[in-house]
Coordinates of C-alpha atoms and ligand atoms in Angstrom, one line a residue:
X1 CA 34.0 14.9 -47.3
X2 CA 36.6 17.3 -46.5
X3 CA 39.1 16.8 -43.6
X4 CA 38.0 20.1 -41.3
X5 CA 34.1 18.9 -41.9
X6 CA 35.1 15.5 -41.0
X7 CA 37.1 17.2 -37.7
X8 CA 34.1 19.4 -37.6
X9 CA 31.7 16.8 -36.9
X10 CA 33.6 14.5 -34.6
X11 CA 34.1 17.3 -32.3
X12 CA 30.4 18.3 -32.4
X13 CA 29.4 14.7 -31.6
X14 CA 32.4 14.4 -29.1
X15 CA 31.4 17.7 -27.1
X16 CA 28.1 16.3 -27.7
X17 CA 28.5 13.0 -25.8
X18 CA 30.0 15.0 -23.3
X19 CA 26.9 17.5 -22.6
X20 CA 24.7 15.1 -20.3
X21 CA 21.7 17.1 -21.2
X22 CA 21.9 15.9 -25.0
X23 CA 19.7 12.6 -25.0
X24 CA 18.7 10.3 -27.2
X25 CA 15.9 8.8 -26.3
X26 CA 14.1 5.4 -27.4
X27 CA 11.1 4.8 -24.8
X28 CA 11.6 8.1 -23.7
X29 CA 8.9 10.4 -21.8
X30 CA 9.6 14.2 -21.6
X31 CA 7.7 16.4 -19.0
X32 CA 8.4 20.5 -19.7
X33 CA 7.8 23.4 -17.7
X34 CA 6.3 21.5 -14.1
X35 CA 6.6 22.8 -11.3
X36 CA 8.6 19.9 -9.3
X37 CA 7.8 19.0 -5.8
X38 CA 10.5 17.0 -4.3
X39 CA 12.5 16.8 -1.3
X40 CA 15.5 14.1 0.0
X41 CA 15.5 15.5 3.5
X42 CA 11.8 16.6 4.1
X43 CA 13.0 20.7 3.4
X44 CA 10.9 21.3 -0.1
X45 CA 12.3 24.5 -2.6
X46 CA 10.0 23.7 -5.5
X47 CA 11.0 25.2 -8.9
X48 CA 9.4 25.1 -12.5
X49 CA 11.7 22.5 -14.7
X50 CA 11.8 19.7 -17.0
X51 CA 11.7 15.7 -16.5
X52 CA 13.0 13.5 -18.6
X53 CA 12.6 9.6 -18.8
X54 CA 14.1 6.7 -20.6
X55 CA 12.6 3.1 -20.4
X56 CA 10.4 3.7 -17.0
X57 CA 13.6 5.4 -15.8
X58 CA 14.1 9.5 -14.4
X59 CA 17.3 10.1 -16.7
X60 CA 17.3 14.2 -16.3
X61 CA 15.6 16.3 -14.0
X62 CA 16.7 19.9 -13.8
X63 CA 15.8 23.8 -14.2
X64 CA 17.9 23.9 -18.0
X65 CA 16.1 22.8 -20.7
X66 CA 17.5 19.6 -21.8
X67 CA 18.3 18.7 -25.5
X68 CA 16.8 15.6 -26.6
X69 CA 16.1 13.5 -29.5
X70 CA 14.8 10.2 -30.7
X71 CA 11.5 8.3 -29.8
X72 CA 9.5 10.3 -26.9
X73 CA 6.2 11.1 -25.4
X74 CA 5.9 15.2 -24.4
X75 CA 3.7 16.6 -21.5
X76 CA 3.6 20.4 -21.4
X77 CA 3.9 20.5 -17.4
X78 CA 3.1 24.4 -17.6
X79 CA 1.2 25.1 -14.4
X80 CA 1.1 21.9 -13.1
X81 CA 3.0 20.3 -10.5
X82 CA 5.1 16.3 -10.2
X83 CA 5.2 14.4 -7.0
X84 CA 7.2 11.2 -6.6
X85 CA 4.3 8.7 -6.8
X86 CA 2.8 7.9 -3.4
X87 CA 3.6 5.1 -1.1
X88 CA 1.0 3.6 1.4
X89 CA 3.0 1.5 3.9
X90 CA -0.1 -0.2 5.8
X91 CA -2.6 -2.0 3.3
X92 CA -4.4 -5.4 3.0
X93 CA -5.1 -6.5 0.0
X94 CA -6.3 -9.6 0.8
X95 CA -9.7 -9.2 1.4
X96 CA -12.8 -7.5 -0.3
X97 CA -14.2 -4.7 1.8
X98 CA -16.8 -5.4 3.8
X99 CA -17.1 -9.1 3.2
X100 CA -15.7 -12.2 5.2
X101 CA -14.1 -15.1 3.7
X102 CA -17.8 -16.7 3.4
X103 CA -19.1 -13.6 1.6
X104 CA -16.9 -13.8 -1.0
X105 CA -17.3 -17.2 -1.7
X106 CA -21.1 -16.7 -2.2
X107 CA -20.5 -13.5 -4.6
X108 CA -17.6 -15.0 -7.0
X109 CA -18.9 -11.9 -9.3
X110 CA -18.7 -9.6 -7.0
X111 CA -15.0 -10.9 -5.8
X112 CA -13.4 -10.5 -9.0
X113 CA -15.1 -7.1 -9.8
X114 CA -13.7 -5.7 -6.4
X115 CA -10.1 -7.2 -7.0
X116 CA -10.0 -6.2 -10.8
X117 CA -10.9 -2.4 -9.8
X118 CA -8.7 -2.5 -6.8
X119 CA -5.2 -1.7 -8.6
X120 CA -6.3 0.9 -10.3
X121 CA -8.8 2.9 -7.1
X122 CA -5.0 2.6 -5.4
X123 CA -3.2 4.5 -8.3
X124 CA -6.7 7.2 -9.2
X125 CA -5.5 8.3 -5.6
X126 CA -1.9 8.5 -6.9
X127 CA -0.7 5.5 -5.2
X128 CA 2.0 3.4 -6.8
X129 CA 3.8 1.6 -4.5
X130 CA 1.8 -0.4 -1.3
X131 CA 2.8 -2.6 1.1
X132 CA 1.1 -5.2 2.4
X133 CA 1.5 -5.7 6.3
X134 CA 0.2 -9.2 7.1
X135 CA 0.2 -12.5 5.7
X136 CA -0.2 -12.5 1.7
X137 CA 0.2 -15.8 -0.4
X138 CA 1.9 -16.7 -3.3
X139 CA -1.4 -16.8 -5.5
X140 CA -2.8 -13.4 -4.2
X141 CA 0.9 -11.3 -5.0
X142 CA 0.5 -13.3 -8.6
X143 CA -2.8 -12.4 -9.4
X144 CA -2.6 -8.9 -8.3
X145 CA 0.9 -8.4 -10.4
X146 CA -1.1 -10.6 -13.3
X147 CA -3.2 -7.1 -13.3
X148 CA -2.5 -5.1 -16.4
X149 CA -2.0 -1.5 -14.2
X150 CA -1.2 -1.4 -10.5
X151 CA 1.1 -0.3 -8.5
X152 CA 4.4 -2.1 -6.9
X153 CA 3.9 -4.2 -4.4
X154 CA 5.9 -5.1 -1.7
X155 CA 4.9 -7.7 1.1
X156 CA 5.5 -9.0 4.9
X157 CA 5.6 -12.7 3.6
X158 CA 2.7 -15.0 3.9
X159 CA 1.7 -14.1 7.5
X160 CA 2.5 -11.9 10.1
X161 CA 4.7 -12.8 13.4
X162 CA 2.0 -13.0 15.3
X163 CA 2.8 -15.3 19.2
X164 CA 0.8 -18.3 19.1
X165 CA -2.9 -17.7 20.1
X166 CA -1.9 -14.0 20.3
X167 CA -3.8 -10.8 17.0
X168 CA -4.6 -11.5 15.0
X169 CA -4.5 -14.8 15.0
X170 CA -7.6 -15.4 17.5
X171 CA -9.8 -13.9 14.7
X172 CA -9.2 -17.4 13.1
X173 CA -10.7 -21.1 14.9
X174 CA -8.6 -23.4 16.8
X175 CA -8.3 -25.8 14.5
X176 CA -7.4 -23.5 11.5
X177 CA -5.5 -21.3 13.0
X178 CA -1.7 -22.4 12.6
X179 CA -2.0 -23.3 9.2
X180 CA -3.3 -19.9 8.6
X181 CA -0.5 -18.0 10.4
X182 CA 3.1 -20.2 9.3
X183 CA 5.0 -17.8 10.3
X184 CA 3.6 -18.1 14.3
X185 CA 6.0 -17.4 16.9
X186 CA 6.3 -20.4 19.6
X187 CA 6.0 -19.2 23.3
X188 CA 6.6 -21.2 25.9
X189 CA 3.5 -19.8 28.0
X190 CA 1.0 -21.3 24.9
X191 CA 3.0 -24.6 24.8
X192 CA -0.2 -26.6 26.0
X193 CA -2.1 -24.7 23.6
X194 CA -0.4 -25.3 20.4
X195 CA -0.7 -28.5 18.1
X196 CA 1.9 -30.9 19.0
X197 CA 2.7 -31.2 15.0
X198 CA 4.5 -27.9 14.8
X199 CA 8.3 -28.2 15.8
X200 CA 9.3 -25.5 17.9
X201 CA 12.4 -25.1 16.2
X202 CA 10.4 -23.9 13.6
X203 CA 8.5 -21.0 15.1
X204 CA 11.8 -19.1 16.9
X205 CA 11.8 -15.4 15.8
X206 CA 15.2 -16.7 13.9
X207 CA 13.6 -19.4 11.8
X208 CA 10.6 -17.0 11.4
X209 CA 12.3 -14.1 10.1
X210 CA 14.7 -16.3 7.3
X211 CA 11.3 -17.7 6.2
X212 CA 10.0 -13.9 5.9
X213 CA 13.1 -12.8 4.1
X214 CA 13.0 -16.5 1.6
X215 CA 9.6 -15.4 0.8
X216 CA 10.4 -11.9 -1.2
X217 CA 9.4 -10.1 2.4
X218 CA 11.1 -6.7 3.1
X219 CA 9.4 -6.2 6.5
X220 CA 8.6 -8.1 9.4
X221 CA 5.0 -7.5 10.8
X222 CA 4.8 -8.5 14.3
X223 CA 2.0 -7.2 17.0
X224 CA 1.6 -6.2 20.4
X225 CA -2.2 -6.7 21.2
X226 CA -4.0 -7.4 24.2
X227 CA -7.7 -7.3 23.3
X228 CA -10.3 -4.9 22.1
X229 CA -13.8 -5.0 22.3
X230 CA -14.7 -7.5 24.5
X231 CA -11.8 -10.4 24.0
X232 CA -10.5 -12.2 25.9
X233 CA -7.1 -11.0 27.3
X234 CA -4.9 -12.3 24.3
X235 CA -1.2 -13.6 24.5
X236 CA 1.6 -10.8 23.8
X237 CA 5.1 -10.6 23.1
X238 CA 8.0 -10.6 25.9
X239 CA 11.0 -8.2 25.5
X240 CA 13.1 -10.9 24.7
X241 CA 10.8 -12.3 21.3
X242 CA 10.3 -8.7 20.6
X243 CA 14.2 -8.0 20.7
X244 CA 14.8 -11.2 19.0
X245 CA 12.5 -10.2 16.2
X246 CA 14.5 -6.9 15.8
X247 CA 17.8 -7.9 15.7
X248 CA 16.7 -10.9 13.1
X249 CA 15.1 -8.5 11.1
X250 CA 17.9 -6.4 10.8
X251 CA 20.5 -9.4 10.4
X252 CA 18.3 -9.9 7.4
X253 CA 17.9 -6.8 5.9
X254 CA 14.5 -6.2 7.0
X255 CA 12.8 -3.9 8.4
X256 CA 10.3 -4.6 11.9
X257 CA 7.2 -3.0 12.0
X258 CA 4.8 -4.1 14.7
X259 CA 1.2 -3.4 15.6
X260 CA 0.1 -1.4 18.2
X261 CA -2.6 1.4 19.2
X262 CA -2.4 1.4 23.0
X263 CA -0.2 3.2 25.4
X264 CA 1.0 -0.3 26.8
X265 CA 2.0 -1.4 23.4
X266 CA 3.5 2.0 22.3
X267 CA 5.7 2.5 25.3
X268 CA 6.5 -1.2 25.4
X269 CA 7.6 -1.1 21.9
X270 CA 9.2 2.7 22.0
X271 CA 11.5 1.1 25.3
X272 CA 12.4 -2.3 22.2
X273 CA 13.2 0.8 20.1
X274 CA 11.3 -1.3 16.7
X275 CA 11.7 0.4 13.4
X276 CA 8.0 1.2 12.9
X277 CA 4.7 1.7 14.8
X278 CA 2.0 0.4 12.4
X279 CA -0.6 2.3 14.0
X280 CA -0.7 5.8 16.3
X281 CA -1.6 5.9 19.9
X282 CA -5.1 6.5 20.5
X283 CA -6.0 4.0 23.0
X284 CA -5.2 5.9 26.0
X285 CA -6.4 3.7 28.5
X286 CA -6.4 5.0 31.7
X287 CA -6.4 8.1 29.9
X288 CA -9.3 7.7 27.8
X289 CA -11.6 10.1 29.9
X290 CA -9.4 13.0 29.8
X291 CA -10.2 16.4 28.4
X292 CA -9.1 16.0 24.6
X293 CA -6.9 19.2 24.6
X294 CA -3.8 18.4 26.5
X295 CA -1.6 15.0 26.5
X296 CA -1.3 13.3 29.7
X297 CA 2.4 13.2 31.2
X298 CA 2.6 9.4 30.4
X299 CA 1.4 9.8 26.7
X300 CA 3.9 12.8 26.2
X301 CA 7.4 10.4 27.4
X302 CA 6.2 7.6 25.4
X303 CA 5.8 9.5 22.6
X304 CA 9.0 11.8 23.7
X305 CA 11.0 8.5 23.1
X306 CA 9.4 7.5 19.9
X307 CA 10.9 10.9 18.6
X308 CA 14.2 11.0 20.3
X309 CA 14.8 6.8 18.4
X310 CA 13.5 8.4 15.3
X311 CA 10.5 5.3 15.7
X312 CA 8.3 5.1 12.3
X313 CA 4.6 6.2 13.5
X314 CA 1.9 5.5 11.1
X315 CA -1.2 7.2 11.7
X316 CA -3.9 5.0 10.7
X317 CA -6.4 7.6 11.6
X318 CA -9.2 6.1 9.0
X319 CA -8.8 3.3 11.1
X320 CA -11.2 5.2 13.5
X321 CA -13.3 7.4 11.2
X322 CA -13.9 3.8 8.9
X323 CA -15.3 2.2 11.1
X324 CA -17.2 5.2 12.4
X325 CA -18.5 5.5 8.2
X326 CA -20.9 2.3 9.3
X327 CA -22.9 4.4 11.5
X328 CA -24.2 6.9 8.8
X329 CA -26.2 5.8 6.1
X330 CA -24.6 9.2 4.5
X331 CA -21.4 7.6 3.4
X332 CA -22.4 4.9 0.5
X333 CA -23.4 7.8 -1.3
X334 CA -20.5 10.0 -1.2
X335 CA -20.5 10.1 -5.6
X336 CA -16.4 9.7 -5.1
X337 CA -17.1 6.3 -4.0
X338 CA -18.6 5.3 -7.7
X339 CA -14.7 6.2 -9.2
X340 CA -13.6 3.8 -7.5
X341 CA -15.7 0.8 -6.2
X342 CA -17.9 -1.6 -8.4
X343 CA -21.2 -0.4 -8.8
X344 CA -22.5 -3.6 -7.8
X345 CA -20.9 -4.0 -4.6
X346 CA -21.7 -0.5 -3.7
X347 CA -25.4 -2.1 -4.0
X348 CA -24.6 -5.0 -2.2
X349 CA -23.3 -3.1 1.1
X350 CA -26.7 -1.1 1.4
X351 CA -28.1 -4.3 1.4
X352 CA -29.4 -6.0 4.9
X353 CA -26.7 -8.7 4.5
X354 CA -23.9 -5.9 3.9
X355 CA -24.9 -4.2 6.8
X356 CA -23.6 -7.2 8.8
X357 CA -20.8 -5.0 10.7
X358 CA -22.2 -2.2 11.3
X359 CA -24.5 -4.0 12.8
X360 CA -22.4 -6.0 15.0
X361 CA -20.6 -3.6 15.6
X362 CA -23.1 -0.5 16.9
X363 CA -26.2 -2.6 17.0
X364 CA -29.3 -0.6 19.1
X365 CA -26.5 2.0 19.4
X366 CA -27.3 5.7 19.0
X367 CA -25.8 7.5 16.1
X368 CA -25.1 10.3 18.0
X369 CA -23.2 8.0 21.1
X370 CA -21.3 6.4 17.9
X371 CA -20.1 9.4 16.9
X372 CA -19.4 10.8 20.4
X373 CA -16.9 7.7 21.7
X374 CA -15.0 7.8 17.8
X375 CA -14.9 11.4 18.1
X376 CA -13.7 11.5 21.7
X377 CA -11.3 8.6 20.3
X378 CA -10.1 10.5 17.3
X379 CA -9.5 13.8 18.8
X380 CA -6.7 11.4 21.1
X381 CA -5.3 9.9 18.1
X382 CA -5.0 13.4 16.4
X383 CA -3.5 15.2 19.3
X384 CA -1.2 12.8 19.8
X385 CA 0.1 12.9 15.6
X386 CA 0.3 16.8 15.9
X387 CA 2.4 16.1 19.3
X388 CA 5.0 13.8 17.4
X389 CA 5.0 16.6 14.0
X390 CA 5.3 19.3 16.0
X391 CA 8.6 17.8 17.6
X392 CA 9.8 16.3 14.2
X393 CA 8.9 12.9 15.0
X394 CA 9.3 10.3 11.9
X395 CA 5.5 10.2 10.7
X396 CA 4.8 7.2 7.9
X397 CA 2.0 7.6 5.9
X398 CA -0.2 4.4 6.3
X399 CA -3.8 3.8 6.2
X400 CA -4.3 -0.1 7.1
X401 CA -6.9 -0.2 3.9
X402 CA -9.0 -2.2 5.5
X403 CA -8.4 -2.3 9.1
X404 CA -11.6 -4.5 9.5
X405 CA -13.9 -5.9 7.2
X406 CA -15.5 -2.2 7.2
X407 CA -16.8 -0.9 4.0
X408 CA -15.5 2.4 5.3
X409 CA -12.0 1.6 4.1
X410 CA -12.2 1.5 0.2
X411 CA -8.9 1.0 -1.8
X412 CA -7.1 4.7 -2.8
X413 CA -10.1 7.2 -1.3
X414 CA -9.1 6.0 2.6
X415 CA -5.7 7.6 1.2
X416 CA -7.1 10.7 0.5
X417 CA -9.2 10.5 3.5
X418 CA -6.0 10.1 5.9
X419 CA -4.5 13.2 4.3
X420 CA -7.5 15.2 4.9
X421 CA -7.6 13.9 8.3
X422 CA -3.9 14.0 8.8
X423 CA -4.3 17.7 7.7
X424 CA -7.5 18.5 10.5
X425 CA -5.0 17.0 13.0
X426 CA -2.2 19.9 12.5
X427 CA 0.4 17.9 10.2
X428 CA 1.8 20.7 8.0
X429 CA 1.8 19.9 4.0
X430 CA 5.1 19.5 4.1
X431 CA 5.2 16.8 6.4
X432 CA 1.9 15.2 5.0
X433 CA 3.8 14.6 1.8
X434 CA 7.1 13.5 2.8
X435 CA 5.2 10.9 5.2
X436 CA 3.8 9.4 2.2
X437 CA 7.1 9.9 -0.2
X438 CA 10.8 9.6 1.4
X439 CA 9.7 8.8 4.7
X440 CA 8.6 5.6 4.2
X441 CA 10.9 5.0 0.9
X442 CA 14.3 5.6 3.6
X443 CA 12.5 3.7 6.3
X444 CA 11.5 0.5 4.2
X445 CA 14.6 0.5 2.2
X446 CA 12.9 1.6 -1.3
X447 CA 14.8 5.2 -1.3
X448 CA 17.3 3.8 -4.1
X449 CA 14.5 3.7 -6.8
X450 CA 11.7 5.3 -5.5
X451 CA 10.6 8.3 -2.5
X452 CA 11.7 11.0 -4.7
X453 CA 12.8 12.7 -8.0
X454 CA 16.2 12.3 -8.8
X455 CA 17.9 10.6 -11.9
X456 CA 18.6 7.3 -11.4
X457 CA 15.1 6.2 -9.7
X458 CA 11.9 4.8 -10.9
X459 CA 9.3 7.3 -13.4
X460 CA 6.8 6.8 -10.9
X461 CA 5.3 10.3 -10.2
X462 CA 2.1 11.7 -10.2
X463 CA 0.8 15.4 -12.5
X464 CA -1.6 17.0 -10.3
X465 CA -3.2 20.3 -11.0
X466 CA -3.1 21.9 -7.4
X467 CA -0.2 22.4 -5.3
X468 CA 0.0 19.6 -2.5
X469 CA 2.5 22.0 -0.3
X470 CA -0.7 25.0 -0.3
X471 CA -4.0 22.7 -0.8
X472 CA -4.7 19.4 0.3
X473 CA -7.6 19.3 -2.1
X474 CA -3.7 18.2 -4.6
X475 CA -4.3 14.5 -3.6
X476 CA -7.8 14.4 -5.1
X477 CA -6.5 17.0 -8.6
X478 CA -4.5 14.4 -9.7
X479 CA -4.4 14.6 -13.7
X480 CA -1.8 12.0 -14.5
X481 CA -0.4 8.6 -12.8
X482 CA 3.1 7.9 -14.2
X483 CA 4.1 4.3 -13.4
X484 CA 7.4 2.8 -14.3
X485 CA 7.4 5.8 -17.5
X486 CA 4.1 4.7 -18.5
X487 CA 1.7 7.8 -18.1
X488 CA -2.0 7.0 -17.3
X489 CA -4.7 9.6 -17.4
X490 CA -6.7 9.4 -14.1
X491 CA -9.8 9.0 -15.8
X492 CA -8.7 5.9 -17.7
X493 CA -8.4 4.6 -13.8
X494 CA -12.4 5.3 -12.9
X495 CA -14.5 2.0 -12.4
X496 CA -16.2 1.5 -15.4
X497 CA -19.4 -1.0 -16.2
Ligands
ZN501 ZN1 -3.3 -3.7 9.4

């Protein structure tokens, strides 16, 4: 070879090196011509571009058209449009829909049908990251990350900070009860009433908290709860466990995210100023009479001081219309709900034993009253979420999938529920997807590798066919899941026999 080629050549591959658009790929994935939908600060200026991924990672994303070489999947993007993959910040995955811990131990079958189609309902919806707020075990994050697909999971350790005797923790019997929750908080009030084997010094929100953050957690769930339907007034939080909980929680790392639906509990835990609000406010007590078109004075300052500490405020509204679903025989056939539960337990829930909640729950009721108290209910809960987006308050997307053992709540199609419903309350589309994208990635500490595209972070994206800042019908035109670089047609995520 002659000296100038030889020159020649090292300068090409020099200048070469130097051009970060030139990439040699090995595991690479290359998405052309999409229309990309992301935002860092919630302002969206969507433009038509190219992706590029290496070994699950976003290596280039720009308008130029990169260069690139080597070993690599190709997806013309023309006319289609790539998210950042979808985070639900309020889910259970603990249980199977519908069915209490004695259910499932009759149906075995049915059990491991519901929790093998679970991952993949989440990600058919476009969900691939979920965080589980309440107490999860060791076995249960195994076998759900032993699942071939899902998405990421991220946890609250193996039980909430519940006060002892306090939510959820009643649910459970006496003698059961501790054991279940290990992570109870000792208070002095529910000393007589709180086995005499369990060392204080163990249950402080300090000793709590390190055991949440030893256990992989990257939130605390705590709860403010007095009662609902019926119980008994329960045991909440004082200021000073509440504060406790915070300021451990952010010694740690962690973030706090409590429970709460009431105005009591949202203005007690606006005035703590905790990171997140796991539910919205629709239990207006006093309130819950008035005309459903204007917020009362008190409802407006509570939530005035949510906005003003920047307080994370998850909806939950399919909370309400889940539970609601029991009361019309309509909703088991909705034909979506075959993509994504087992056929058989979609049989088993029309059956008498199924109907176990709804029946405890509306019993002799009227459909028509059901729907009346939920509506009157919802149409709270909504007004208050368009108060809080209209005045740029921090909204999280969060469905608490299942709130109850309601079949109402199924895995990934409550998600597309609470966008619709998030939509009929006035949230724009912008907000809607940011809620469920950098919002909850910046205020759970994921935003290095995930909440966004940007080089650098995780491939996990979704291809959808509509565009989610014009339709919301986007969250249900999803044509690809791209988790960790590995692309999955949405079909491929349908329960099959
Ligand atoms: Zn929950």
């Amino acid at each position: 070879m002659n000296k100038t080629l030889l020159l020649l050549i090292t300068l090409l591959a020099l200048s070469c090196q130097k051009n970060k658009e030139n990439l040699n790929l090995t595991q690479g994935l290359y998405i052309s011509n999409v229309t990309i939908v992301t935002t860092e600060d919630g302002n969206y200026s969507p433009y038509i571009g190219h992706l590029v991924v290496e070994k699950g990672e976003i290596v280039y994303i720009g308008e130029s058209e990169p260069s690139i070489s080597g070993k690599f999947e190709q997806i013309d993007g023309t006319g289609k449009f790539i998210v950042p993959g979808l985070i639900d910040s309020h889910v259970h995955l603990t249980e199977v829909q519908g069915m209490l811990p004695h259910h499932m131990e009759k149906y075995p079958e049915l059990t491991k049908e519901f929790n093998r189609q679970m991952p993949k309902s989440y990600l058919y919806y476009g969900f691939t990251t979920l965080i589980n707020l309440g107490g999860i075990s060791k076995e249960q994050i195994a076998s759900f990350n032993l699942q071939p697909i899902k998405p990421d999971l991220y946890h609250t350790g193996y039980s909430g900070a519940s006060v002892a005797n306090g939510y959820p923790m009643n649910f459970a019997p006496e003698q059961y009860r501790f054991e279940a929750a290990p992570n109870f908080i000792f208070m002095e009030s529910e000393a007589d009433h709180i086995p005499d084997k369990f060392n204080p010094a163990d249950h402080t929100p300090k000793a709590v908290v390190d055991r949440i953050k030893n256990s992989g957690g990257i939130a605390v769930k705590s709860y403010y709860e007095s009662g609902f339907r019926g119980m008994s007034k329960l045991p909440v939080p004082t200021k000073s466990i509440m504060s406790e909980l915070l300021d451990e929680s952010h010694s740690n790392g962690l973030v706090l995210t409590v429970h709460g639906n009431s105005l009591e509990a949202h203005s007690f835990l606006a005035d703590i100023g905790v990171d997140v609000i796991a539910h919205g406010l629709w239990n207006w007590e006093k309130y819950k009479d008035v005309p459903t078109d204007s917020l009362p004075l008190e409802i407006k300052e509570t939530l005035d001081l949510q906005i003003q500490k920047q307080i994370g405020y998850t909806p939950t509204l399919t909370v309400i219309a889940g539970e609601e679903a029991l009361a019309d025989d309509a909703f088991l056939n909705i034909p979506e709900l075959k993509k994504v539960v087992p056929k058989n337990l979609l049989e088993w829930y029309k059956t008498e034993e199924g109907q176990w909640f709804a029946k405890d729950l509306f019993g002799d009721f009227d459909v028509e009253e059901v729907h009346r108290i939920y509506g009157n209910i919802q149409a709270h809960a909504m007004l208050a979420l368009k108060y809080l987006s209209d005045n740029n308050g921090l909204i999280l997307f969060g469905t608490d999938t299942p709130s109850a053992p309601t079949y109402g709540n199924q895995p990934g199609h409550n998600g597309y529920w609470e966008f619709k419903l998030m939509e009929e309350a006035g949230v724009p589309l912008n907000k809607i997807l940011s809620s469920a994208t950098i919002n909850n990635a910046k205020t759970f500490h994921l935003d290095s590798s995930i909440g966004s595209l940007k080089t650098g972070k995780k491939a996990n994206m979704i291809i959808m066919s509509k565009n989610p800042l014009k339709e919301i019908e986007a969250y249900d035109a999803i044509e690809k899941v791209v988790i960790g670089g590995e692309i999955i047609k949405r079909e491929d995520l349908e329960f099959k026999e």
